[in-house]
């Protein structure tokens, strides 16, 4: 398995659906992240978990709900999304040891809300 | 406010050299990252600079000037596989990453 794996790769959902995105990291890292990537825009940090505790929630609408059951797994639960939520959702991990370490990203889930 | 500027798109020729610039304004500074992202794939880490100067890694080099709030990524001996988006990100005093919108690099034969 490669470092950070995201499933599904593509997801089409209606505004009334409920779905979940899954992320798994095999790097032994202790921090995990959800980012939103829209075309021609900077990456937007959504949530950060360090040692399974949520440490960042950047004013993300409540229709996005993260879950981190352990240091290797991260979920993003989606419900009653809007068309403007269509984007690439990237998961990343890093080693949070008080220093600076690069992020390792998954290939993302391409989400389309109809 | 905090901000990163980089060109939206650049075109270069196979075998040539290209320089992708990035200027940043952050509250404090804890280094600057460059990532490469091929279409439909994960961003991958290329370089990290926190001190002034040039860091070389094979065909890729990254430069930082803290006094000017400026960095560039230099790609030599361009190959078709270098066609990708290049993301610049600066880390502020709270260790938060401030991202640019990315530079799409198109390599022509």
mmCIF file of C-alpha atoms in Angstrom:
data_model
loop_
_atom_site.group_PDB
_atom_site.id
_atom_site.type_symbol
_atom_site.label_atom_id
_atom_site.label_comp_id
_atom_site.label_asym_id
_atom_site.label_seq_id
_atom_site.Cartn_x
_atom_site.Cartn_y
_atom_site.Cartn_z
ATOM 1 C CA UNK A 1 0.000 0.000 0.000
ATOM 2 C CA UNK A 2 1.208 3.477 -0.817
ATOM 3 C CA UNK A 3 1.555 6.070 1.954
ATOM 4 C CA UNK A 4 -1.880 7.705 2.057
ATOM 5 C CA UNK A 5 -4.900 6.021 0.504
ATOM 6 C CA UNK A 6 -8.241 7.685 -0.099
ATOM 7 C CA UNK A 7 -11.524 6.077 -1.124
ATOM 8 C CA UNK A 8 -13.550 6.511 -3.175
ATOM 9 C CA UNK A 9 -11.610 8.267 -5.941
ATOM 10 C CA UNK A 10 -14.806 9.690 -7.412
ATOM 11 C CA UNK A 11 -18.182 10.371 -5.827
ATOM 12 C CA UNK A 12 -21.371 11.816 -7.246
ATOM 13 C CA UNK A 13 -24.091 12.583 -4.742
ATOM 14 C CA UNK A 14 -27.357 14.424 -4.560
ATOM 15 C CA UNK A 15 -27.949 17.217 -2.093
ATOM 16 C CA UNK A 16 -30.043 14.982 0.158
ATOM 17 C CA UNK A 17 -27.591 12.068 0.281
ATOM 18 C CA UNK A 18 -25.287 11.051 3.099
ATOM 19 C CA UNK A 19 -21.860 9.673 2.217
ATOM 20 C CA UNK A 20 -18.437 9.300 3.804
ATOM 21 C CA UNK A 21 -14.910 9.763 2.525
ATOM 22 C CA UNK A 22 -12.214 7.514 3.926
ATOM 23 C CA UNK A 23 -8.493 8.076 4.372
ATOM 24 C CA UNK A 24 -5.865 5.658 5.628
ATOM 25 C CA UNK A 25 -2.178 6.358 6.167
ATOM 26 C CA UNK A 26 0.556 3.727 6.405
ATOM 27 C CA UNK A 27 3.407 6.061 7.355
ATOM 28 C CA UNK A 28 3.178 5.925 11.137
ATOM 29 C CA UNK A 29 2.322 9.623 11.298
ATOM 30 C CA UNK A 30 0.407 11.136 14.213
ATOM 31 C CA UNK A 31 -1.361 14.033 12.459
ATOM 32 C CA UNK A 32 -3.990 13.910 9.715
ATOM 33 C CA UNK A 33 -5.678 16.630 7.675
ATOM 34 C CA UNK A 34 -8.607 17.262 5.367
ATOM 35 C CA UNK A 35 -8.138 19.846 2.609
ATOM 36 C CA UNK A 36 -10.528 21.117 -0.062
ATOM 37 C CA UNK A 37 -9.041 21.875 -3.488
ATOM 38 C CA UNK A 38 -11.089 23.877 -5.969
ATOM 39 C CA UNK A 39 -9.921 24.804 -9.446
ATOM 40 C CA UNK A 40 -7.492 27.708 -9.541
ATOM 41 C CA UNK A 41 -7.827 28.319 -5.790
ATOM 42 C CA UNK A 42 -5.380 27.705 -2.933
ATOM 43 C CA UNK A 43 -5.784 24.600 -0.847
ATOM 44 C CA UNK A 44 -8.273 25.208 1.970
ATOM 45 C CA UNK A 45 -7.540 23.523 5.284
ATOM 46 C CA UNK A 46 -10.727 22.044 6.737
ATOM 47 C CA UNK A 47 -9.751 19.919 9.716
ATOM 48 C CA UNK A 48 -6.604 18.814 11.547
ATOM 49 C CA UNK A 49 -6.244 15.937 13.960
ATOM 50 C CA UNK A 50 -3.118 15.479 16.050
ATOM 51 C CA UNK A 51 -2.830 12.369 18.203
ATOM 52 C CA UNK A 52 -6.514 11.722 17.362
ATOM 53 C CA UNK A 53 -7.608 15.053 18.880
ATOM 54 C CA UNK A 54 -9.162 17.682 16.611
ATOM 55 C CA UNK A 55 -6.944 20.747 16.777
ATOM 56 C CA UNK A 56 -8.245 22.780 13.866
ATOM 57 C CA UNK A 57 -11.692 23.477 12.475
ATOM 58 C CA UNK A 58 -11.534 26.333 10.033
ATOM 59 C CA UNK A 59 -15.145 27.523 10.131
ATOM 60 C CA UNK A 60 -16.255 24.581 8.060
ATOM 61 C CA UNK A 61 -20.044 24.191 7.650
ATOM 62 C CA UNK A 62 -21.607 21.544 9.855
ATOM 63 C CA UNK A 63 -22.645 19.531 6.801
ATOM 64 C CA UNK A 64 -19.027 18.312 6.897
ATOM 65 C CA UNK A 65 -18.273 16.129 9.928
ATOM 66 C CA UNK A 66 -14.831 14.604 10.512
ATOM 67 C CA UNK A 67 -14.021 11.483 12.480
ATOM 68 C CA UNK A 68 -10.617 10.148 13.509
ATOM 69 C CA UNK A 69 -10.998 6.773 15.252
ATOM 70 C CA UNK A 70 -7.229 6.166 15.429
ATOM 71 C CA UNK A 71 -4.001 7.689 14.155
ATOM 72 C CA UNK A 72 -4.155 5.757 10.872
ATOM 73 C CA UNK A 73 -7.727 6.465 9.799
ATOM 74 C CA UNK A 74 -9.667 9.617 9.023
ATOM 75 C CA UNK A 75 -13.207 10.015 7.737
ATOM 76 C CA UNK A 76 -15.198 12.931 6.392
ATOM 77 C CA UNK A 77 -18.944 12.441 6.723
ATOM 78 C CA UNK A 78 -21.041 14.409 4.259
ATOM 79 C CA UNK A 79 -24.747 15.284 4.427
ATOM 80 C CA UNK A 80 -27.060 17.760 2.708
ATOM 81 C CA UNK A 81 -24.229 19.181 0.627
ATOM 82 C CA UNK A 82 -24.541 22.093 -1.785
ATOM 83 C CA UNK A 83 -23.374 22.216 -5.427
ATOM 84 C CA UNK A 84 -20.583 24.630 -4.412
ATOM 85 C CA UNK A 85 -19.118 21.815 -2.290
ATOM 86 C CA UNK A 86 -18.086 20.049 -5.498
ATOM 87 C CA UNK A 87 -14.274 19.874 -5.358
ATOM 88 C CA UNK A 88 -11.303 17.575 -4.833
ATOM 89 C CA UNK A 89 -11.023 16.556 -1.183
ATOM 90 C CA UNK A 90 -7.477 15.723 -0.156
ATOM 91 C CA UNK A 91 -6.348 13.881 2.922
ATOM 92 C CA UNK A 92 -2.823 14.340 4.224
ATOM 93 C CA UNK A 93 -0.675 13.154 7.095
ATOM 94 C CA UNK A 94 2.504 14.336 8.801
ATOM 95 C CA UNK A 95 4.639 13.661 11.817
ATOM 96 C CA UNK A 96 3.758 16.277 14.447
ATOM 97 C CA UNK A 97 6.760 16.319 16.762
ATOM 98 C CA UNK A 98 7.051 20.036 17.372
ATOM 99 C CA UNK A 99 9.177 20.602 14.313
ATOM 100 C CA UNK A 100 8.433 21.189 10.667
ATOM 101 C CA UNK A 101 7.615 18.161 8.555
ATOM 102 C CA UNK A 102 6.147 17.955 5.062
ATOM 103 C CA UNK A 103 2.636 16.779 4.347
ATOM 104 C CA UNK A 104 2.032 13.494 2.569
ATOM 105 C CA UNK A 105 -1.137 13.610 0.500
ATOM 106 C CA UNK A 106 -3.521 11.020 -0.832
ATOM 107 C CA UNK A 107 -4.794 11.146 -4.418
ATOM 108 C CA UNK A 108 -8.042 12.718 -3.287
ATOM 109 C CA UNK A 109 -11.744 12.134 -3.777
ATOM 110 C CA UNK A 110 -13.307 14.044 -6.655
ATOM 111 C CA UNK A 111 -16.756 15.005 -5.321
ATOM 112 C CA UNK A 112 -19.598 16.193 -7.515
ATOM 113 C CA UNK A 113 -22.797 17.383 -5.845
ATOM 114 C CA UNK A 114 -25.819 17.412 -8.140
ATOM 115 C CA UNK B 1 -3.476 39.645 5.652
ATOM 116 C CA UNK B 2 -1.481 36.614 4.628
ATOM 117 C CA UNK B 3 -0.991 35.989 0.959
ATOM 118 C CA UNK B 4 0.922 33.945 -1.593
ATOM 119 C CA UNK B 5 1.321 34.993 -5.229
ATOM 120 C CA UNK B 6 2.526 32.752 -8.033
ATOM 121 C CA UNK B 7 1.828 32.787 -11.783
ATOM 122 C CA UNK B 8 -1.258 30.892 -12.899
ATOM 123 C CA UNK B 9 0.342 29.192 -15.889
ATOM 124 C CA UNK B 10 3.720 28.911 -17.605
ATOM 125 C CA UNK B 11 4.881 27.225 -20.782
ATOM 126 C CA UNK B 12 8.379 25.914 -21.465
ATOM 127 C CA UNK B 13 10.167 23.701 -23.967
ATOM 128 C CA UNK B 14 11.498 20.218 -23.349
ATOM 129 C CA UNK B 15 15.182 20.349 -22.435
ATOM 130 C CA UNK B 16 15.063 23.995 -21.375
ATOM 131 C CA UNK B 17 15.109 25.672 -17.942
ATOM 132 C CA UNK B 18 12.128 27.296 -16.224
ATOM 133 C CA UNK B 19 11.855 29.374 -13.055
ATOM 134 C CA UNK B 20 8.580 29.524 -11.132
ATOM 135 C CA UNK B 21 8.385 32.483 -8.773
ATOM 136 C CA UNK B 22 6.485 32.791 -5.518
ATOM 137 C CA UNK B 23 6.100 35.838 -3.278
ATOM 138 C CA UNK B 24 4.651 35.600 0.190
ATOM 139 C CA UNK B 25 3.353 37.776 3.003
ATOM 140 C CA UNK B 26 2.870 36.006 6.298
ATOM 141 C CA UNK B 27 2.650 36.758 10.005
ATOM 142 C CA UNK B 28 6.024 35.407 10.966
ATOM 143 C CA UNK B 29 7.810 32.794 8.902
ATOM 144 C CA UNK B 30 8.812 29.194 9.497
ATOM 145 C CA UNK B 31 9.832 28.159 6.030
ATOM 146 C CA UNK B 32 8.552 27.669 2.517
ATOM 147 C CA UNK B 33 7.483 24.480 0.764
ATOM 148 C CA UNK B 34 7.171 23.525 -2.890
ATOM 149 C CA UNK B 35 4.915 20.659 -3.983
ATOM 150 C CA UNK B 36 4.335 19.088 -7.393
ATOM 151 C CA UNK B 37 0.872 17.900 -8.387
ATOM 152 C CA UNK B 38 0.203 15.970 -11.575
ATOM 153 C CA UNK B 39 -3.362 16.126 -12.855
ATOM 154 C CA UNK B 40 -5.600 13.784 -10.876
ATOM 155 C CA UNK B 41 -2.850 12.878 -8.437
ATOM 156 C CA UNK B 42 -1.642 13.758 -4.951
ATOM 157 C CA UNK B 43 0.588 16.766 -4.340
ATOM 158 C CA UNK B 44 4.091 15.476 -3.586
ATOM 159 C CA UNK B 45 6.735 17.261 -1.540
ATOM 160 C CA UNK B 46 9.618 18.755 -3.521
ATOM 161 C CA UNK B 47 11.531 21.095 -1.210
ATOM 162 C CA UNK B 48 11.615 23.067 2.006
ATOM 163 C CA UNK B 49 13.630 26.265 2.555
ATOM 164 C CA UNK B 50 13.909 28.180 5.801
ATOM 165 C CA UNK B 51 17.322 29.846 5.347
ATOM 166 C CA UNK B 52 18.305 32.227 2.557
ATOM 167 C CA UNK B 53 19.949 30.642 -0.418
ATOM 168 C CA UNK B 54 19.694 27.925 -2.992
ATOM 169 C CA UNK B 55 18.982 24.254 -2.277
ATOM 170 C CA UNK B 56 19.675 21.850 -5.119
ATOM 171 C CA UNK B 57 18.114 18.419 -5.594
ATOM 172 C CA UNK B 58 19.041 16.942 -8.927
ATOM 173 C CA UNK B 59 17.266 18.801 -11.728
ATOM 174 C CA UNK B 60 15.207 20.838 -9.245
ATOM 175 C CA UNK B 61 16.479 23.720 -7.112
ATOM 176 C CA UNK B 62 14.657 26.028 -4.733
ATOM 177 C CA UNK B 63 15.734 29.499 -3.668
ATOM 178 C CA UNK B 64 14.641 31.665 -0.754
ATOM 179 C CA UNK B 65 15.123 35.324 0.138
ATOM 180 C CA UNK B 66 13.491 36.026 3.495
ATOM 181 C CA UNK B 67 14.142 39.757 3.319
ATOM 182 C CA UNK B 68 12.277 39.986 0.011
ATOM 183 C CA UNK B 69 9.537 37.474 0.842
ATOM 184 C CA UNK B 70 10.463 35.636 -2.329
ATOM 185 C CA UNK B 71 11.163 32.123 -3.479
ATOM 186 C CA UNK B 72 11.582 30.385 -6.787
ATOM 187 C CA UNK B 73 11.639 26.824 -8.033
ATOM 188 C CA UNK B 74 14.119 26.182 -10.832
ATOM 189 C CA UNK B 75 13.638 23.178 -13.102
ATOM 190 C CA UNK B 76 16.483 22.238 -15.445
ATOM 191 C CA UNK B 77 16.620 19.883 -18.434
ATOM 192 C CA UNK B 78 12.854 19.865 -18.610
ATOM 193 C CA UNK B 79 11.114 16.602 -19.412
ATOM 194 C CA UNK B 80 7.568 16.031 -20.564
ATOM 195 C CA UNK B 81 6.792 14.392 -17.217
ATOM 196 C CA UNK B 82 7.487 17.746 -15.493
ATOM 197 C CA UNK B 83 4.150 18.991 -16.845
ATOM 198 C CA UNK B 84 2.238 19.503 -13.600
ATOM 199 C CA UNK B 85 1.038 22.139 -11.185
ATOM 200 C CA UNK B 86 3.580 23.491 -8.718
ATOM 201 C CA UNK B 87 2.250 24.650 -5.360
ATOM 202 C CA UNK B 88 4.049 27.154 -3.139
ATOM 203 C CA UNK B 89 3.194 27.238 0.583
ATOM 204 C CA UNK B 90 4.648 29.418 3.346
ATOM 205 C CA UNK B 91 4.466 28.496 7.015
ATOM 206 C CA UNK B 92 3.567 31.310 9.398
ATOM 207 C CA UNK B 93 4.535 31.845 13.032
ATOM 208 C CA UNK B 94 1.744 29.483 14.169
ATOM 209 C CA UNK B 95 3.054 26.742 11.868
ATOM 210 C CA UNK B 96 0.005 27.171 9.638
ATOM 211 C CA UNK B 97 0.553 26.698 5.896
ATOM 212 C CA UNK B 98 -0.534 29.514 3.609
ATOM 213 C CA UNK B 99 -0.974 28.118 0.093
ATOM 214 C CA UNK B 100 -0.713 29.704 -3.323
ATOM 215 C CA UNK B 101 -3.195 28.769 -6.046
ATOM 216 C CA UNK B 102 -0.507 26.844 -7.920
ATOM 217 C CA UNK B 103 1.325 27.329 -11.216
ATOM 218 C CA UNK B 104 0.356 25.049 -14.073
ATOM 219 C CA UNK B 105 3.495 24.237 -16.066
ATOM 220 C CA UNK B 106 3.033 23.088 -19.649
ATOM 221 C CA UNK B 107 6.027 21.466 -21.363
ATOM 222 C CA UNK B 108 6.068 21.461 -25.162
ATOM 223 C CA UNK B 109 8.246 19.184 -27.310
#
